[in-house]
Amino acid sequence: QVQLVESGGGVVQPGRSLRLSCAASGFTFSSYGMHWVRQAPGKGLEWVAVISYDGSNKYYADSVKGRFTISRDNSKNTLYLQMNSLRAEDTAVYYCAKDGGPGYLGSWGQGTLVTVSS
Amino acid sequence: SYELTQPPSVSVSPGQTARITCSGDALPKQYAYWYQQKPGQAPVLVIYKDSERPSGIPERFSGSSSGTTVTLTISGVQAEDEADYYCQSADSSGTYVWVFGGGTKLTVL
């Protein structure tokens, strides 16, 4: 049974940093690409970033490029999202998700809420 | 940038058929995927590769594709199908970005 558990969310001031984590279990973590997707309160889904199974390739949405960094530690079965220079518009529930196959997201965590506010 | 367009809302009575569309210029070249999201829950994949149904998803969910439009069809809608539905695809220009439609709220009257 695939399980993805996000953590690290909270309230942070604009301009500050935060690191999210996603602990994975129930599958061979080192064999799958992983994503971060976010959802602002009352809004739709927005893809944020993806990392390949071995961490060698990373791609980002334009809205976070240069501020957010996706990474992974396959020895710890954990995915990360380092978020710098946070803005009010980054306020959202952040989900981690496992590649379901080329082009889509198969399994999702329950999300962690990030609130950027002074 | 690449966009996918969905109607904001669709309403149907129980037992009727709901059709939710998603339009995008790259859809003739890229597969589309559909996710269901109920309030307070994470999204769940209900259709992949335009028309394939994952195991555990009821047969009343189906998908189709025609040109720049893909359609999620729910036959014999049940009250439990009330949810937000999102289409998703990939930018085919080689920039490796995943794109979601704006979402459609399905209301079961």
CSV table of C-alpha atoms in Angstrom, one decimal:
chain,number,residue,atom,x,y,z
A,1,GLN,CA,0.0,0.0,0.0
A,2,VAL,CA,1.6,3.3,-1.2
A,3,GLN,CA,1.8,5.8,1.6
A,4,LEU,CA,3.0,9.4,1.3
A,5,VAL,CA,3.1,11.6,4.4
A,6,GLU,CA,3.9,15.3,4.0
A,7,SER,CA,5.2,17.4,6.9
A,8,GLY,CA,6.9,20.8,7.5
A,9,GLY,CA,4.0,23.1,6.7
A,10,GLY,CA,3.1,26.1,8.9
A,11,VAL,CA,2.9,29.8,9.0
A,12,VAL,CA,5.8,31.8,7.7
A,13,GLN,CA,6.5,35.4,7.0
A,14,PRO,CA,6.9,36.7,3.4
A,15,GLY,CA,10.5,36.5,2.3
A,16,ARG,CA,11.3,33.7,4.6
A,17,SER,CA,12.1,30.0,3.9
A,18,LEU,CA,10.5,26.7,4.7
A,19,ARG,CA,11.3,23.1,3.8
A,20,LEU,CA,8.7,20.5,3.3
A,21,SER,CA,9.3,16.7,3.5
A,22,CYS,CA,7.4,13.7,2.2
A,23,ALA,CA,8.0,10.3,3.7
A,24,ALA,CA,7.3,7.5,1.3
A,25,SER,CA,6.5,3.8,2.0
A,26,GLY,CA,4.9,0.8,0.4
A,27,PHE,CA,6.8,1.0,-2.8
A,28,THR,CA,10.4,1.1,-4.1
A,29,PHE,CA,10.9,4.9,-3.7
A,30,SER,CA,14.2,5.0,-5.7
A,31,SER,CA,12.4,3.7,-8.8
A,32,TYR,CA,9.9,6.5,-9.2
A,33,GLY,CA,9.8,10.1,-10.2
A,34,MET,CA,8.1,12.3,-7.6
A,35,HIS,CA,6.1,15.5,-7.8
A,36,TRP,CA,5.0,18.4,-5.7
A,37,VAL,CA,1.5,19.9,-6.4
A,38,ARG,CA,-0.2,22.7,-4.6
A,39,GLN,CA,-3.7,24.0,-4.1
A,40,ALA,CA,-4.4,27.5,-2.9
A,41,PRO,CA,-7.5,27.8,-0.6
A,42,GLY,CA,-10.6,27.4,-2.7
A,43,LYS,CA,-8.6,27.2,-5.9
A,44,GLY,CA,-7.5,24.5,-8.3
A,45,LEU,CA,-4.5,22.2,-8.5
A,46,GLU,CA,-1.2,23.7,-9.6
A,47,TRP,CA,1.8,21.5,-10.5
A,48,VAL,CA,5.0,22.8,-8.8
A,49,ALA,CA,7.9,20.5,-9.5
A,50,VAL,CA,9.1,17.0,-10.5
A,51,ILE,CA,12.3,15.1,-9.8
A,52,SER,CA,13.4,11.9,-11.6
A,53,TYR,CA,13.9,8.6,-9.8
A,54,ASP,CA,17.6,9.2,-9.2
A,55,GLY,CA,17.5,13.0,-8.7
A,56,SER,CA,19.4,13.8,-11.9
A,57,ASN,CA,16.6,15.7,-13.5
A,58,LYS,CA,14.4,18.4,-12.0
A,59,TYR,CA,11.8,20.6,-13.6
A,60,TYR,CA,9.7,23.5,-12.2
A,61,ALA,CA,6.7,25.6,-12.8
A,62,ASP,CA,7.5,29.1,-13.9
A,63,SER,CA,5.8,30.5,-10.8
A,64,VAL,CA,8.4,28.9,-8.5
A,65,LYS,CA,11.5,28.6,-10.7
A,66,GLY,CA,14.5,30.1,-9.0
A,67,ARG,CA,12.8,30.1,-5.6
A,68,PHE,CA,11.9,26.5,-4.9
A,69,THR,CA,14.2,23.4,-5.0
A,70,ILE,CA,13.0,19.8,-5.2
A,71,SER,CA,15.3,17.1,-3.9
A,72,ARG,CA,15.2,13.6,-2.6
A,73,ASP,CA,17.1,11.2,-0.4
A,74,ASN,CA,16.6,7.7,-1.6
A,75,SER,CA,18.4,6.2,1.4
A,76,LYS,CA,15.7,7.8,3.6
A,77,ASN,CA,12.7,7.3,1.2
A,78,THR,CA,12.1,11.0,1.5
A,79,LEU,CA,11.2,13.8,-0.9
A,80,TYR,CA,11.8,17.5,-0.1
A,81,LEU,CA,10.8,20.9,-1.3
A,82,GLN,CA,12.9,23.8,-0.2
A,83,MET,CA,10.9,27.0,-0.5
A,84,ASN,CA,12.8,30.3,-0.4
A,85,SER,CA,11.7,33.9,-0.8
A,86,LEU,CA,8.1,32.9,0.0
A,87,ARG,CA,5.2,35.1,-1.1
A,88,ALA,CA,1.6,35.4,0.0
A,89,GLU,CA,0.6,33.7,-3.3
A,90,ASP,CA,2.5,30.6,-2.2
A,91,THR,CA,-0.1,30.0,0.5
A,92,ALA,CA,-1.5,26.6,-0.3
A,93,VAL,CA,-1.8,22.9,0.6
A,94,TYR,CA,1.2,21.2,-0.8
A,95,TYR,CA,0.8,17.6,-1.9
A,96,CYS,CA,3.6,15.2,-2.8
A,97,ALA,CA,2.7,12.6,-5.5
A,98,LYS,CA,4.2,9.5,-7.0
A,99,ASP,CA,4.6,9.1,-10.7
A,100,GLY,CA,1.9,6.8,-11.9
A,101,GLY,CA,3.5,6.4,-15.3
A,102,PRO,CA,4.8,8.7,-18.0
A,103,GLY,CA,2.9,12.0,-17.7
A,104,TYR,CA,0.7,11.5,-14.7
A,105,LEU,CA,0.5,11.3,-10.9
A,106,GLY,CA,-0.6,7.9,-9.5
A,107,SER,CA,-0.7,8.3,-5.7
A,108,TRP,CA,-1.0,11.4,-3.6
A,109,GLY,CA,-0.3,12.3,0.0
A,110,GLN,CA,-2.9,14.1,2.2
A,111,GLY,CA,-1.0,17.4,2.0
A,112,THR,CA,0.5,20.0,4.3
A,113,LEU,CA,-0.7,23.6,4.6
A,114,VAL,CA,1.7,26.4,4.1
A,115,THR,CA,0.5,29.9,5.0
A,116,VAL,CA,2.6,32.9,4.1
A,117,SER,CA,1.5,35.9,6.1
A,118,SER,CA,3.0,38.6,8.2
B,1,SER,CA,2.3,28.7,-21.8
B,2,TYR,CA,0.2,25.6,-22.3
B,3,GLU,CA,-3.3,25.7,-20.9
B,4,LEU,CA,-6.2,23.3,-20.4
B,5,THR,CA,-9.7,24.7,-20.2
B,6,GLN,CA,-12.6,23.2,-18.3
B,7,PRO,CA,-16.1,24.4,-17.6
B,8,PRO,CA,-16.4,25.7,-14.0
B,9,SER,CA,-19.4,23.6,-13.2
B,10,VAL,CA,-21.7,20.8,-14.4
B,11,SER,CA,-25.0,19.8,-12.8
B,12,VAL,CA,-26.9,16.6,-13.3
B,13,SER,CA,-29.6,14.6,-11.6
B,14,PRO,CA,-28.9,11.2,-10.1
B,15,GLY,CA,-28.9,8.5,-12.7
B,16,GLN,CA,-28.2,10.8,-15.6
B,17,THR,CA,-25.0,11.1,-17.5
B,18,ALA,CA,-22.5,13.8,-16.8
B,19,ARG,CA,-20.0,15.0,-19.4
B,20,ILE,CA,-17.0,17.2,-18.4
B,21,THR,CA,-14.8,18.5,-21.2
B,22,CYS,CA,-11.2,19.7,-21.3
B,23,SER,CA,-9.7,21.5,-24.2
B,24,GLY,CA,-6.1,22.2,-25.0
B,25,ASP,CA,-4.0,22.6,-28.1
B,26,ALA,CA,-1.6,19.8,-27.2
B,27,LEU,CA,-4.2,17.2,-26.5
B,28,PRO,CA,-4.0,15.7,-30.0
B,29,LYS,CA,-0.4,14.8,-29.2
B,30,GLN,CA,-0.4,14.2,-25.5
B,31,TYR,CA,-2.5,11.9,-23.3
B,32,ALA,CA,-5.0,13.4,-20.8
B,33,TYR,CA,-5.6,12.2,-17.3
B,34,TRP,CA,-8.5,12.9,-14.9
B,35,TYR,CA,-8.6,13.2,-11.2
B,36,GLN,CA,-11.5,13.4,-8.7
B,37,GLN,CA,-11.2,15.5,-5.6
B,38,LYS,CA,-13.7,15.5,-2.8
B,39,PRO,CA,-13.7,18.2,-0.1
B,40,GLY,CA,-10.8,17.9,2.3
B,41,GLN,CA,-9.3,15.0,0.4
B,42,ALA,CA,-6.4,14.4,-1.9
B,43,PRO,CA,-7.1,13.9,-5.6
B,44,VAL,CA,-7.6,10.4,-6.9
B,45,LEU,CA,-6.9,9.3,-10.5
B,46,VAL,CA,-10.0,8.1,-12.3
B,47,ILE,CA,-8.9,8.0,-16.0
B,48,TYR,CA,-5.4,7.7,-17.5
B,49,LYS,CA,-4.2,7.8,-21.1
B,50,ASP,CA,-7.4,9.5,-22.3
B,51,SER,CA,-9.7,6.5,-21.7
B,52,GLU,CA,-8.1,3.9,-19.4
B,53,ARG,CA,-9.6,3.2,-16.0
B,54,PRO,CA,-7.5,2.3,-13.0
B,55,SER,CA,-8.4,-0.7,-11.0
B,56,GLY,CA,-10.9,0.1,-8.3
B,57,ILE,CA,-12.6,2.9,-10.3
B,58,PRO,CA,-16.2,2.1,-11.1
B,59,GLU,CA,-17.1,1.3,-14.7
B,60,ARG,CA,-19.5,4.3,-14.9
B,61,PHE,CA,-16.4,6.5,-15.3
B,62,SER,CA,-15.1,6.6,-18.9
B,63,GLY,CA,-12.9,8.9,-21.0
B,64,SER,CA,-12.7,9.8,-24.7
B,65,SER,CA,-10.7,12.1,-26.9
B,66,SER,CA,-11.4,14.0,-30.1
B,67,GLY,CA,-9.0,16.5,-31.5
B,68,THR,CA,-8.2,19.2,-29.0
B,69,THR,CA,-10.9,18.1,-26.6
B,70,VAL,CA,-11.1,15.2,-24.1
B,71,THR,CA,-14.2,14.3,-22.2
B,72,LEU,CA,-14.8,12.6,-18.9
B,73,THR,CA,-18.2,10.8,-18.9
B,74,ILE,CA,-19.9,9.5,-15.8
B,75,SER,CA,-22.9,7.3,-16.6
B,76,GLY,CA,-25.6,6.8,-14.1
B,77,VAL,CA,-24.3,9.5,-11.8
B,78,GLN,CA,-24.6,8.8,-8.0
B,79,ALA,CA,-24.6,11.2,-5.2
B,80,GLU,CA,-21.1,10.1,-4.2
B,81,ASP,CA,-19.7,11.3,-7.5
B,82,GLU,CA,-20.2,15.0,-6.5
B,83,ALA,CA,-16.7,16.4,-6.5
B,84,ASP,CA,-14.2,18.5,-8.3
B,85,TYR,CA,-12.7,17.0,-11.4
B,86,TYR,CA,-9.4,18.0,-12.9
B,87,CYS,CA,-7.9,17.2,-16.3
B,88,GLN,CA,-4.1,17.1,-16.6
B,89,SER,CA,-1.7,16.7,-19.4
B,90,ALA,CA,1.9,17.6,-20.3
B,91,ASP,CA,3.5,20.4,-22.2
B,92,SER,CA,4.5,18.8,-25.5
B,93,SER,CA,7.1,21.5,-26.4
B,94,GLY,CA,9.8,19.7,-24.5
B,95,THR,CA,9.8,21.9,-21.4
B,96,TYR,CA,8.7,19.1,-19.1
B,97,VAL,CA,5.9,20.7,-17.2
B,98,TRP,CA,2.7,19.1,-16.1
B,99,VAL,CA,-0.5,21.1,-16.5
B,100,PHE,CA,-3.9,21.0,-14.8
B,101,GLY,CA,-7.1,22.3,-16.0
B,102,GLY,CA,-9.0,24.8,-13.8
B,103,GLY,CA,-11.3,22.1,-12.5
B,104,THR,CA,-15.0,21.4,-12.8
B,105,LYS,CA,-17.4,21.2,-9.9
B,106,LEU,CA,-19.9,18.4,-10.5
B,107,THR,CA,-23.1,18.9,-8.6
B,108,VAL,CA,-25.6,16.1,-8.2
B,109,LEU,CA,-29.0,17.7,-7.9
